[in-house]
Short mmCIF file of C-alpha atoms in Angstrom, two decimals:
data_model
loop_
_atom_site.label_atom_id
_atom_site.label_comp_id
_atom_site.label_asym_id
_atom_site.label_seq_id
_atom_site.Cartn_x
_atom_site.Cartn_y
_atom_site.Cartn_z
CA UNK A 126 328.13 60.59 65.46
CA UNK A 127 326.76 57.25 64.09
CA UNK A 128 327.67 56.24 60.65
CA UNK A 129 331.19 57.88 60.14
CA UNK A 130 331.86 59.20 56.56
CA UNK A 131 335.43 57.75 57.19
CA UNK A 132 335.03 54.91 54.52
CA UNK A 133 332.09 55.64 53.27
CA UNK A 134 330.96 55.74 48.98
CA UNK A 135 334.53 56.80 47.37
CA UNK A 136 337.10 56.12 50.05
CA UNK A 137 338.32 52.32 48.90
CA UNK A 138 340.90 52.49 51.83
CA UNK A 139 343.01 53.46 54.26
CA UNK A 140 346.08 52.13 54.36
CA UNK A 141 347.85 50.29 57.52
CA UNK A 142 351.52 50.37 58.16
CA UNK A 143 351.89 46.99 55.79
CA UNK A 144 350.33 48.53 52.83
CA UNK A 145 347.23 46.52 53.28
CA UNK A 146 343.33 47.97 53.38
CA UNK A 147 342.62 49.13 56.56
CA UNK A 148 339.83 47.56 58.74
CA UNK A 149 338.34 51.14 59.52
CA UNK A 150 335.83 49.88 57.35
CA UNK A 151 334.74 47.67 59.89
CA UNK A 152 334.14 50.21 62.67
CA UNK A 153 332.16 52.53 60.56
CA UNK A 154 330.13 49.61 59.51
CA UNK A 155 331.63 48.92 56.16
CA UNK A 156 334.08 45.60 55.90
CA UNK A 157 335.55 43.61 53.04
CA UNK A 158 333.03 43.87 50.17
CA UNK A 159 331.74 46.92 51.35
CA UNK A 160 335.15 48.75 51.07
CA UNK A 161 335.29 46.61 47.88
CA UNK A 162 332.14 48.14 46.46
CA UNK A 163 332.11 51.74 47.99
CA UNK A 164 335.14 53.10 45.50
CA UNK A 165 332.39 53.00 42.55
CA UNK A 166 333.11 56.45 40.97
CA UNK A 167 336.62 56.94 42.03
CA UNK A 168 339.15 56.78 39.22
CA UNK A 169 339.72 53.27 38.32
CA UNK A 170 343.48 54.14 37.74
CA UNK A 171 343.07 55.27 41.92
CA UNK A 172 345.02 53.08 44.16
CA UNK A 173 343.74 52.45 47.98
CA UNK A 174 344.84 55.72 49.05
CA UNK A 175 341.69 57.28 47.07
CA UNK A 176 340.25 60.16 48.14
CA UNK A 177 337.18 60.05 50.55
CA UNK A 178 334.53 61.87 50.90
CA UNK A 179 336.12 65.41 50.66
CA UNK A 180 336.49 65.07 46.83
CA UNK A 181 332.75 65.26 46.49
CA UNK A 182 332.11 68.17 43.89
CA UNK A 183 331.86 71.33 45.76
CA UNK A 184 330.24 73.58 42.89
CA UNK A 185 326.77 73.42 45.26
CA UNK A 186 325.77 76.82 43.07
CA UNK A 187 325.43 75.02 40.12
CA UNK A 188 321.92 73.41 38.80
CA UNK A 189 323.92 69.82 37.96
CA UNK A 190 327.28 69.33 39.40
CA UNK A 191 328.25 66.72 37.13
CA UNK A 192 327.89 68.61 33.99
CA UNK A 193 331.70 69.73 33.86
CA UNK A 194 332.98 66.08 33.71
CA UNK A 195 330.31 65.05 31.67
CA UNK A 196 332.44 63.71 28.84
CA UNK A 197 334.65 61.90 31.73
CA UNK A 198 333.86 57.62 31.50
CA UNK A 199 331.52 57.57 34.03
CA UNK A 200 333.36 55.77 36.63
CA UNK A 201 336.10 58.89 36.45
CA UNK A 202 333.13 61.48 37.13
CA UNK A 203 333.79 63.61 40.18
CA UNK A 204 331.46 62.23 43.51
CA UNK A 205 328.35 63.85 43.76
CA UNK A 206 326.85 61.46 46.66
CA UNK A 207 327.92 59.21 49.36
CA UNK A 208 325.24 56.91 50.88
CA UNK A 209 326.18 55.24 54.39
CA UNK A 210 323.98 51.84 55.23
CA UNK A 211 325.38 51.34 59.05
CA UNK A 212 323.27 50.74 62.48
CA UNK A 213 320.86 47.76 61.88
CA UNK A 214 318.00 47.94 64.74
CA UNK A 215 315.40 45.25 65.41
CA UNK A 216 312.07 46.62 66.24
CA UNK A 217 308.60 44.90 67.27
CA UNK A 218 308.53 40.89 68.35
CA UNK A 219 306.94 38.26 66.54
CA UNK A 220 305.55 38.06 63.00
CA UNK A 221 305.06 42.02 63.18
CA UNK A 222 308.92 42.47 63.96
CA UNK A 223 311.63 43.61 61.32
CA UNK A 224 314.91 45.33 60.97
CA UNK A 225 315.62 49.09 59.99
CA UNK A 226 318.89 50.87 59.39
CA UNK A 227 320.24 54.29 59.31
CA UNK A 228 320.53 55.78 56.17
CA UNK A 229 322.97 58.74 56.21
CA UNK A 230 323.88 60.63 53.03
CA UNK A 231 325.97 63.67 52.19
CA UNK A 232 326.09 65.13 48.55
CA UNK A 233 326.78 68.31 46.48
CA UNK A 234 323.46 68.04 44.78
CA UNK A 235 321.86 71.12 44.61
CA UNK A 236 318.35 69.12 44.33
CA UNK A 237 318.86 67.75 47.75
CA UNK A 238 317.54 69.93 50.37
CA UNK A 239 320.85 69.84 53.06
CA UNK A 240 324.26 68.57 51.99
CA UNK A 241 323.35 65.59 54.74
CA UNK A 242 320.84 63.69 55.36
CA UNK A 243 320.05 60.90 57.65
CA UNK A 244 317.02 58.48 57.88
CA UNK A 245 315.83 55.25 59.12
CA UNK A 246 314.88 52.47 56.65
CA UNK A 247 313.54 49.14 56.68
CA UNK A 248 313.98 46.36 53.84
CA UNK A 249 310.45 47.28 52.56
CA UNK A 250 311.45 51.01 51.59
CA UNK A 251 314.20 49.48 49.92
CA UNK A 252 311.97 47.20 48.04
CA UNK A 253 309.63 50.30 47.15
CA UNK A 254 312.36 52.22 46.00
CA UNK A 255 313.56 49.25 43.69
CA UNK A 256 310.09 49.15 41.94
CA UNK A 257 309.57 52.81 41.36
CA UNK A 258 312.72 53.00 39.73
CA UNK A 259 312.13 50.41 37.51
CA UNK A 260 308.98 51.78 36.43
CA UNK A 261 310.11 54.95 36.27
CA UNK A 262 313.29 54.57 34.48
CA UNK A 263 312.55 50.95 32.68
CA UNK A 264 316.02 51.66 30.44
CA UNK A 265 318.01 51.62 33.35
CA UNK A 266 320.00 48.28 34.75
CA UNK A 267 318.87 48.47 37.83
CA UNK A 268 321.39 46.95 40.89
CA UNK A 269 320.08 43.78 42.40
CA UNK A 270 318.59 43.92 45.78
CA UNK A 271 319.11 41.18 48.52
CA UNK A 272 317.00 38.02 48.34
CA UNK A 273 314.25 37.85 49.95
CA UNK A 274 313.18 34.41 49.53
CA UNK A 275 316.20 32.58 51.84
CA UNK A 276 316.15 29.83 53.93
CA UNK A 277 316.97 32.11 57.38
CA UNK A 278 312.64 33.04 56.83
CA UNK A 279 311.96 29.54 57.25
CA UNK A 280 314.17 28.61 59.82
CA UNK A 281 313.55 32.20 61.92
CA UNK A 282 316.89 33.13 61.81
CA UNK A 283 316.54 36.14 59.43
CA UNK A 284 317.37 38.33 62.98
CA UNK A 285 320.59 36.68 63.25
CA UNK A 286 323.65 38.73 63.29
CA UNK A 287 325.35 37.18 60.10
CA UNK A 288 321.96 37.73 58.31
CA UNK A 289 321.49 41.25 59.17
CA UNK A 290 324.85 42.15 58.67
CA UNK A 291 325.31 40.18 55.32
CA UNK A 292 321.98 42.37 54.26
CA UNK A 293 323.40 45.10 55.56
CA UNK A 294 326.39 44.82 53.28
CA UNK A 295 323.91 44.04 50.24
CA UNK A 296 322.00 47.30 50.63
CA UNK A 297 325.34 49.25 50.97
CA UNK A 298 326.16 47.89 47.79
CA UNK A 299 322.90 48.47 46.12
CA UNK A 300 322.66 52.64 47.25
CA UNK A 301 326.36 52.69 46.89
CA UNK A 302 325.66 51.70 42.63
CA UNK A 303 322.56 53.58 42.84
CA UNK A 304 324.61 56.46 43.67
CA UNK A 305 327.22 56.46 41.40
CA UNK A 306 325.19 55.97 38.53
CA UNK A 307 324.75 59.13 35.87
CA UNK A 308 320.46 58.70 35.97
CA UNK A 309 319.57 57.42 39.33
CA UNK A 310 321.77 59.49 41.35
CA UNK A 311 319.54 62.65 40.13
CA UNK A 312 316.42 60.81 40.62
CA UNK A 313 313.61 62.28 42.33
CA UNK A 314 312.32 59.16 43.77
CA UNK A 315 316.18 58.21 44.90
CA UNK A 316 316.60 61.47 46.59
CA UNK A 317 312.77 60.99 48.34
CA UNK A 318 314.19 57.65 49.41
CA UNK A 319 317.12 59.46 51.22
CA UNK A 320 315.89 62.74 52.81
CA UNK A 321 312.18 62.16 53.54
CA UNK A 322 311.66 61.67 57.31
CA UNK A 323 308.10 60.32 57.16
CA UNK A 324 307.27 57.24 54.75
CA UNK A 325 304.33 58.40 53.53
CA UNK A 326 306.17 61.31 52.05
CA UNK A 327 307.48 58.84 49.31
CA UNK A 328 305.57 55.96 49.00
CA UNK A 329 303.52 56.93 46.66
CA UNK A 330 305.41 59.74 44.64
CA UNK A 331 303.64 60.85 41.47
CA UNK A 332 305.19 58.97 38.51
CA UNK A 333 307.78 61.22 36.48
CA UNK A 334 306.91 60.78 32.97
CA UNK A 335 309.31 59.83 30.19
CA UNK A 336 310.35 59.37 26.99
CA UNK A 337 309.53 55.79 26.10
CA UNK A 338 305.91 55.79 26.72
CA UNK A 339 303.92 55.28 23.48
CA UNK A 340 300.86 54.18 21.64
CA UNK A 341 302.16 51.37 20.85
CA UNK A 342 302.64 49.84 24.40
CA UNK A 343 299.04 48.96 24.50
CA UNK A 344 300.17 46.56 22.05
CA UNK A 345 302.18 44.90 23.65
CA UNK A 346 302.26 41.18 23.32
CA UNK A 347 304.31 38.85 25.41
CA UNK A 348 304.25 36.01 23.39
CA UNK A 349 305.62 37.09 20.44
CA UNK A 350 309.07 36.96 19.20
CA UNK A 351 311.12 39.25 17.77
CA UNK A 352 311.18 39.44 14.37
CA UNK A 353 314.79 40.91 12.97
CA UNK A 354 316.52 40.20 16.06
CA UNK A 355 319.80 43.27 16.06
CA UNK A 356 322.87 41.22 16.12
CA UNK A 357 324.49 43.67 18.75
CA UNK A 358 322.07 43.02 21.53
CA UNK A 359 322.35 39.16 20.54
CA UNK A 360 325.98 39.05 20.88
CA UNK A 361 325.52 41.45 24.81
CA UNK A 362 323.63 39.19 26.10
CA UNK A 363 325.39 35.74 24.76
CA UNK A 364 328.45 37.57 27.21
CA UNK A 365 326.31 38.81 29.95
CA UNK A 366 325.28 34.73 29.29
CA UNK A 367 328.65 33.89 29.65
CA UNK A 368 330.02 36.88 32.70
CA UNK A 369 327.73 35.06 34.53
CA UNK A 370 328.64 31.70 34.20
CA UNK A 371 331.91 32.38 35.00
CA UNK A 372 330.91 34.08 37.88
CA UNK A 373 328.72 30.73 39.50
CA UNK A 374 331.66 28.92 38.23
CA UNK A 375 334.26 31.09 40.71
CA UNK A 376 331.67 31.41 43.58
CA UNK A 377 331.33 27.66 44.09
CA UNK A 378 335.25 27.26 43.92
CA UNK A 379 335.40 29.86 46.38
CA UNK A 380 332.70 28.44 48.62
CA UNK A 381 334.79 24.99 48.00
CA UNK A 382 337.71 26.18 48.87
CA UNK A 383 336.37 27.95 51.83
CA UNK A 384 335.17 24.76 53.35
CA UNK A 385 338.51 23.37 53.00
CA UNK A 386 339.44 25.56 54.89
CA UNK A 387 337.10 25.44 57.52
CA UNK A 388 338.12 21.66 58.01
CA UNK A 389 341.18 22.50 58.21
CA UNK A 390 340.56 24.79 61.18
CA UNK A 391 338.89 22.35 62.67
CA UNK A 392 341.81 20.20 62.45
CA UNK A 393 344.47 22.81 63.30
CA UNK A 394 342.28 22.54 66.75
CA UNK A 395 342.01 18.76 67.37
CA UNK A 396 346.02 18.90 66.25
CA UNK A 397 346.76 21.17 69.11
CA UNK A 398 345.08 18.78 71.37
CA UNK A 399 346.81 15.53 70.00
CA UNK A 400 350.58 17.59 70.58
CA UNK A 401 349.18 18.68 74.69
CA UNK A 402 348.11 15.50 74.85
CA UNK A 403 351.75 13.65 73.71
CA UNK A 404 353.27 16.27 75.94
CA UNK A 405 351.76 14.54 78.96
CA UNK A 406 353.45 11.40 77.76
CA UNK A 407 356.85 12.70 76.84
CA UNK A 408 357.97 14.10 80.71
CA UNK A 409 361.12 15.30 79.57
CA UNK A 410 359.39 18.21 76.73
CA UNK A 411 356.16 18.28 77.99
CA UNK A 412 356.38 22.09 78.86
CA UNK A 413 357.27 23.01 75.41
CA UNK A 414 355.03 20.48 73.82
CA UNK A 415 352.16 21.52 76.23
CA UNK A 416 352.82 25.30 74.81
CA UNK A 417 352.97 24.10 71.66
CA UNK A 418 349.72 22.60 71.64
CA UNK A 419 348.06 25.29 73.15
CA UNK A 420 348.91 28.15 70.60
CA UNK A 421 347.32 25.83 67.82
CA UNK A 422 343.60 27.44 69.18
CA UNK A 423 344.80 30.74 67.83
CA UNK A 424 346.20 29.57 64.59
CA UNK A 425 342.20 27.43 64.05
CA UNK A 426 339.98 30.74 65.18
CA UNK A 427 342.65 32.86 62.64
CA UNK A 428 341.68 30.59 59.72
CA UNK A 429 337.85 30.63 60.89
CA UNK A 430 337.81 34.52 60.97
CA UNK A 431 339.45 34.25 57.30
CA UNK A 432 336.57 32.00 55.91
CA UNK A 433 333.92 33.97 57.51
CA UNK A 434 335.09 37.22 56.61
CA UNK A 435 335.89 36.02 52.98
CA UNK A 436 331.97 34.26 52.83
CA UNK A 437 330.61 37.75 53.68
CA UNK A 438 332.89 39.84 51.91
CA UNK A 439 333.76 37.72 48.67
CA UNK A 440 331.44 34.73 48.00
CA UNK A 441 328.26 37.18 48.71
CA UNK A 442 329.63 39.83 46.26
CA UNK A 443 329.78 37.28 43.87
CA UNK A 444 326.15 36.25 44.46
CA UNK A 445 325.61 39.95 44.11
CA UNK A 446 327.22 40.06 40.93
CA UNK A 447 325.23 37.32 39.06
CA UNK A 448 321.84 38.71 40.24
CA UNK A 449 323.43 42.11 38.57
CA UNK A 450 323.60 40.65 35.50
CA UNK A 451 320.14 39.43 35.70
CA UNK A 452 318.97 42.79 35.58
CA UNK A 453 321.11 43.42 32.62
CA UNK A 454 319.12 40.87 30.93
CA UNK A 455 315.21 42.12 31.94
CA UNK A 456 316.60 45.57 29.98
CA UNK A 457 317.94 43.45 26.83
CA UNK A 458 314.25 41.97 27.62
CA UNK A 459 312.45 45.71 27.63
CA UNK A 460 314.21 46.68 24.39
CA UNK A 461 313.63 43.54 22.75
CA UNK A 462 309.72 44.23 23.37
CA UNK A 463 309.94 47.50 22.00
CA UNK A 464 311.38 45.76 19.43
CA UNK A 465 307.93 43.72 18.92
CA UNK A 466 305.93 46.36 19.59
CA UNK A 467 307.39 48.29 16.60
CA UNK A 468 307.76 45.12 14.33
CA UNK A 469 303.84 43.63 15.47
CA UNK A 470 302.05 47.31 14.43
CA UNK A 471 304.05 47.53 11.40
CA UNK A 472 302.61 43.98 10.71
CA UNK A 473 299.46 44.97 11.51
CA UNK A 474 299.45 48.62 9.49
CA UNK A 475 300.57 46.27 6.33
CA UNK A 476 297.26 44.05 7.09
CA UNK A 477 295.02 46.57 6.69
CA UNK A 478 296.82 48.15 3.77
CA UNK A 479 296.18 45.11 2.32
CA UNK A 480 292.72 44.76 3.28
CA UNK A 481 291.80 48.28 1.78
CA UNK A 482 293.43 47.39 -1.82
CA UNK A 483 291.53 43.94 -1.77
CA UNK A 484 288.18 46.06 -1.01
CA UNK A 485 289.02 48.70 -3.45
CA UNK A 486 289.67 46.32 -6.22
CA UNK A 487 287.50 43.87 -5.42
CA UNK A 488 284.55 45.79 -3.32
CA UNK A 489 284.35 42.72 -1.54
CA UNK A 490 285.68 42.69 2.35
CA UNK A 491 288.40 40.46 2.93
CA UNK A 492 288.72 37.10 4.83
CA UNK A 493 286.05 34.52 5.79
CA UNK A 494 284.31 37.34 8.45
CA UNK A 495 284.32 39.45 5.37
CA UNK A 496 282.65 37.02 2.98
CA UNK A 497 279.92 36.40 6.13
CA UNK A 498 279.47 40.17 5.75
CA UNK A 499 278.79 40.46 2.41
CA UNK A 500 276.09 38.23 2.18
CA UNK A 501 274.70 39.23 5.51
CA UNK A 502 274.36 42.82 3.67
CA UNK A 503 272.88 41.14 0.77
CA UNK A 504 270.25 39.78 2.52
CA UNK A 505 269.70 42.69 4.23
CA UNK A 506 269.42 44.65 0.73
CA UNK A 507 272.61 46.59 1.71
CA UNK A 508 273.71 48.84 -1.69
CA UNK A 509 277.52 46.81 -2.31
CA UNK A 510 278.69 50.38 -3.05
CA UNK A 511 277.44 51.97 -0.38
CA UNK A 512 278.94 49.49 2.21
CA UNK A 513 282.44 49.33 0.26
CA UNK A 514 282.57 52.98 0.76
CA UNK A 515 282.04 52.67 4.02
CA UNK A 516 284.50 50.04 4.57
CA UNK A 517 287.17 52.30 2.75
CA UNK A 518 286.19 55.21 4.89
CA UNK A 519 286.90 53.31 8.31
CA UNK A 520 289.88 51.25 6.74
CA UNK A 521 291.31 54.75 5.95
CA UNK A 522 291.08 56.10 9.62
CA UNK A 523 292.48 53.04 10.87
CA UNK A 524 295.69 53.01 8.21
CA UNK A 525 296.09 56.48 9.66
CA UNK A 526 295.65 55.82 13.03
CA UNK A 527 298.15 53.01 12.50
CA UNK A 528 300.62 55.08 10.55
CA UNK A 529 301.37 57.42 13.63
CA UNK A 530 301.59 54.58 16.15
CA UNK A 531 304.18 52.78 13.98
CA UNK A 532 306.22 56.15 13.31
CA UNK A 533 306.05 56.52 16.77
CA UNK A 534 306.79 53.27 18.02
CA UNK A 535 309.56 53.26 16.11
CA UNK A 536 310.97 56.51 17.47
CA UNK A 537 310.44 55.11 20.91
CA UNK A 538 312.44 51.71 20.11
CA UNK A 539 315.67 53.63 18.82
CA UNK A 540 315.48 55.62 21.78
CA UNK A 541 315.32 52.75 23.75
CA UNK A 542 317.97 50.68 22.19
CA UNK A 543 320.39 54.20 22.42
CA UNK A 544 319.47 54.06 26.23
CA UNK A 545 320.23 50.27 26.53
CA UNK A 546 323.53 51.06 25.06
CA UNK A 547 324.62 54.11 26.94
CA UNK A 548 323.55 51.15 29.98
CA UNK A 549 325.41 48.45 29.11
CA UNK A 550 328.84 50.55 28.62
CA UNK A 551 328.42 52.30 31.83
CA UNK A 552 327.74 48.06 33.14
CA UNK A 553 331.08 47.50 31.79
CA UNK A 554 332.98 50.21 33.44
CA UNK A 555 331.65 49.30 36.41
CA UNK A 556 331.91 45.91 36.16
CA UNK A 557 335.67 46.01 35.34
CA UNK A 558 336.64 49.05 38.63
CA UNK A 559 334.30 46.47 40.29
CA UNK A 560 336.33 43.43 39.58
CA UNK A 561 339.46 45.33 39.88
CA UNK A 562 338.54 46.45 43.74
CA UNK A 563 337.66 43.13 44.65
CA UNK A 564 340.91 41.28 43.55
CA UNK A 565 343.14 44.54 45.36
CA UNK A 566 341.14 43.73 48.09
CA UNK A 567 340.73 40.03 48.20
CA UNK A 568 344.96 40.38 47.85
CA UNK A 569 345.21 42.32 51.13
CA UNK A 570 343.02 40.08 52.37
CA UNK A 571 345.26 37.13 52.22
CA UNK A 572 348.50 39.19 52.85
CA UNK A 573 346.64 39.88 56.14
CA UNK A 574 346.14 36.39 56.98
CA UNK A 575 349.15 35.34 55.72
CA UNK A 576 351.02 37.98 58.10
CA UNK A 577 349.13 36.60 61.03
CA UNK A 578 350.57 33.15 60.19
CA UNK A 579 354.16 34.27 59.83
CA UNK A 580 353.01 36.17 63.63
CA UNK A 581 351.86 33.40 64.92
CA UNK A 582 354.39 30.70 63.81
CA UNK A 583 357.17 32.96 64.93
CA UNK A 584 356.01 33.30 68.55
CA UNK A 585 356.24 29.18 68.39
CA UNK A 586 359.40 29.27 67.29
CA UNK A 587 361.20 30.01 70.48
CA UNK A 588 358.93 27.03 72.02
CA UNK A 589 360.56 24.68 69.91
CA UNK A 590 364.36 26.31 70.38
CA UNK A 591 363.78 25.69 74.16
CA UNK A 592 363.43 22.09 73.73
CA UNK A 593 366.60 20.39 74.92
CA UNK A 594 368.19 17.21 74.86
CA UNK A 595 371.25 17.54 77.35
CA UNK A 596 369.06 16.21 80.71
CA UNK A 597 368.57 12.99 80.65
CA UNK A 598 365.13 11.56 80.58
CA UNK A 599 363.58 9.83 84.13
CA UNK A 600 363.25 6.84 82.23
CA UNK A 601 367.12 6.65 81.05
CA UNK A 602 368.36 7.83 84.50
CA UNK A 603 366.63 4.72 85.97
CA UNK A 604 367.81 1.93 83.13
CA UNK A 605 371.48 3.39 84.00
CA UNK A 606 371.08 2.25 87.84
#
């Protein structure tokens, strides 16, 4: 059975008989990050022997699983859904060709029509699902979806193996925080995504309505600024600002360090050959030298594995990461324009408050179009009254009008901003389990690789201990005669 639930959503790792993550990751498709990223709703207090799969919730009976650990921090909350990204297939040739992958899910949900699920998906669906969310849920930090615009479309090597695989791993991480989190796990348009066997079944979904909608959204403006910016959002964003600063800042020491390390392989290689190559000078320990030399291979493709595992694993999570907190920012963004929206229809309600006393006091309408009014109605032998009146009458209806879009505006703002805030803590708690599985398993990483060295330099031990000194050289058997 493809896909194996093994290591898949909750189980962080198996352990091997060092203590370190397991690779089983690996043969069910998941591997460094993906292990990394798949313990998302475990307890962050959980060590690597977590429990997989069979901790999901089993009350199926009930109309919302989660409700029971509701007042749990989210990340504690008992699994409701694992989501498997495994089997990438190329189909088609040419410009019309493109890459799907199996899509298996299993889940307590009693929405969900089976307990499992399995489906094929291509980047596209992925991309669909990513926009109806959005719309749907605009309050919601959405997970960051892998790049499209990369350098392997213009070079035709986006149906490479490190391409699909480092996608791969990218869209495991996306359903895998799609899945854990409180709103988007109980989507509609999420569960679609993972049960519906033809596409057409989903594409176009009718839109779920919600709370924020308003009146006042037809007024929105782009251009305009907020007005009494709220110090709290200010002061999330300066960190998210900052998170992700820090984060570039780690990724291209990483990278750097990583291409060390590469050139050191490289060397580790050519050093082997210089040591063979001395061996064929120095008769007397060329065996030993010779051996020598030709274990250094092993040690170069050990550190190559290392830097190519760690560039998918680690430096991509990282790139992950900081488009994550780029979607952090478009809410703060969305919040900030319901912010305008509220402030730029109370501004304009005040106008025309304004406008109505001048006309009352005055009977004259206000502004330079005004003044062109008046006398145009003079000349047309309009009664001043009359057209004041008038004026009043549709100023009145206006005020009104405006009145309930700025009380409801308003209503829809503080719901937003109490959405955006229930967001950004659930953001940090996964951010912080997040961080926290990547540094366990970046550790067992290099434990790993450092065990292979101690391995490897310990079977050339004995090389070296064979090398002896009590027969005499050819050379010094000849200068003796």
């Amino acid at each position: 059975m493809e896909g194996s639930y093994s290591t898949v959503a909750w189980d962080t790792s198996a352990s091997n008989g060092n203590g370190n993550a397991s690779n089983a990751a690996s043969s069910s498709g998941f591997a460094g990050l993906s292990s990394g990223m798949n313990g998302m709703i475990i307890s962050s207090d959980q060590g690597p022997s977590g429990a997989g799969p069979s901790s999901l919730s089993s009350s199926s009976g009930a109309a919302h699983p989660r409700s029971s650990a509701a007042s749990l921090p989210v990340v504690n909350r008992p699994s409701v859904i694992a989501v498997s990204v495994t089997d990438a297939q190329k189909h088609g040739e040419g410009s019309a060709a493109f890459v799907s992958y199996l899509v298996r899910t299993k889940t307590s949900l009693s929405s969900f029509k089976t307990a499992e699920a399995a489906v094929r998906r291509r980047f596209q669906d992925f991309v669909s699902l990513h926009k109806q969310l959005a719309d749907t849920h605009p309050a919601c930090i959405l997970p960051p979806l892998p790049d499209k615009h990369r350098m392997e479309y213009i070079t035709g090597d986006r149906f490479g193996p490190e391409f699909i695989e480092k996608r791969r791993l990218s869209l495991q991480a996306y359903t895998d925080r799609l899945a854990r989190h409180p709103v988007h796990q109980s989507s509609a348009i999420f569960q679609r995504f993972l049960e519906a066997e033809q596409m057409s079944a989903y594409d176009n979904p009718k839109r779920e309505s919600h709370v924020f909608e308003s009146l006042g959204d037809v007024f929105l403006n782009a251009f305009a600024k907020v007005r009494k910016p709220d110090e709290r959002f200010m002061e999330i964003k300066e960190t998210v600002d900052k998170f992700e600063q820090n984060l570039v800042s780690i990724e291209k020491l990483h990278s750097k360090i990583l291409k060390a390390q590469t050139d050191l392989a490289t060397d580790f290689a050519e050093f082997g050959s210089a040591i063979t190559s001395l061996g064929m000078m120095e008769t007397q320990i060329s065996q030993p030298l010779a051996d020598f030399g030709n274990r250094s291979p092993a040690y170069s493709q050990t550190l190559k594995d290392k830097v190519n595992t760690e560039d998918i694993d680690y430096v991509s999570m990282l790139r992950d990461y900081s488009a994550y907190c780029q979607g952090v920012k478009d809410v703060l963004k969305a919040r900030d324009q319901k912010q305008v929206d509220h402030e730029e229809l109370t501004n304009w309600l005040q106008s025309h408050q304004s406008d109505r006393d001048r006309t009352m006091s005055t009977g004259k309408s206000p502004g330079i179009a005004g003044f062109f009014k008046d006398k145009i109605n003079d000349l047309k032998g309009v009664d001043p009254e009359k057209a004041r009146q008038i004026r009043l009458v549709k100023l009145d209806a206006k005020i009104q009008e405006l009145q309930e879009a700025v009380a409801q505006s308003g209503v829809t703002a503080e719901a937003f901003s109490k959405e955006v805030t229930k967001e950004i803590d659930y953001f940090q708690q996964f951010k912080v389990h997040d961080l926290k599985q990547y540094l366990r398993h970046y550790i067992d990483a290099q434990i790993e690789f450092h065990e292979k060295g101690l391995e490897h330099w310990s079977d050339v031990m004995p090389i070296a201990d064979s090398i002896s000194l009590d027969a005499p050289s050819k050379s010094a058997t000849m200068d003796e005669t």
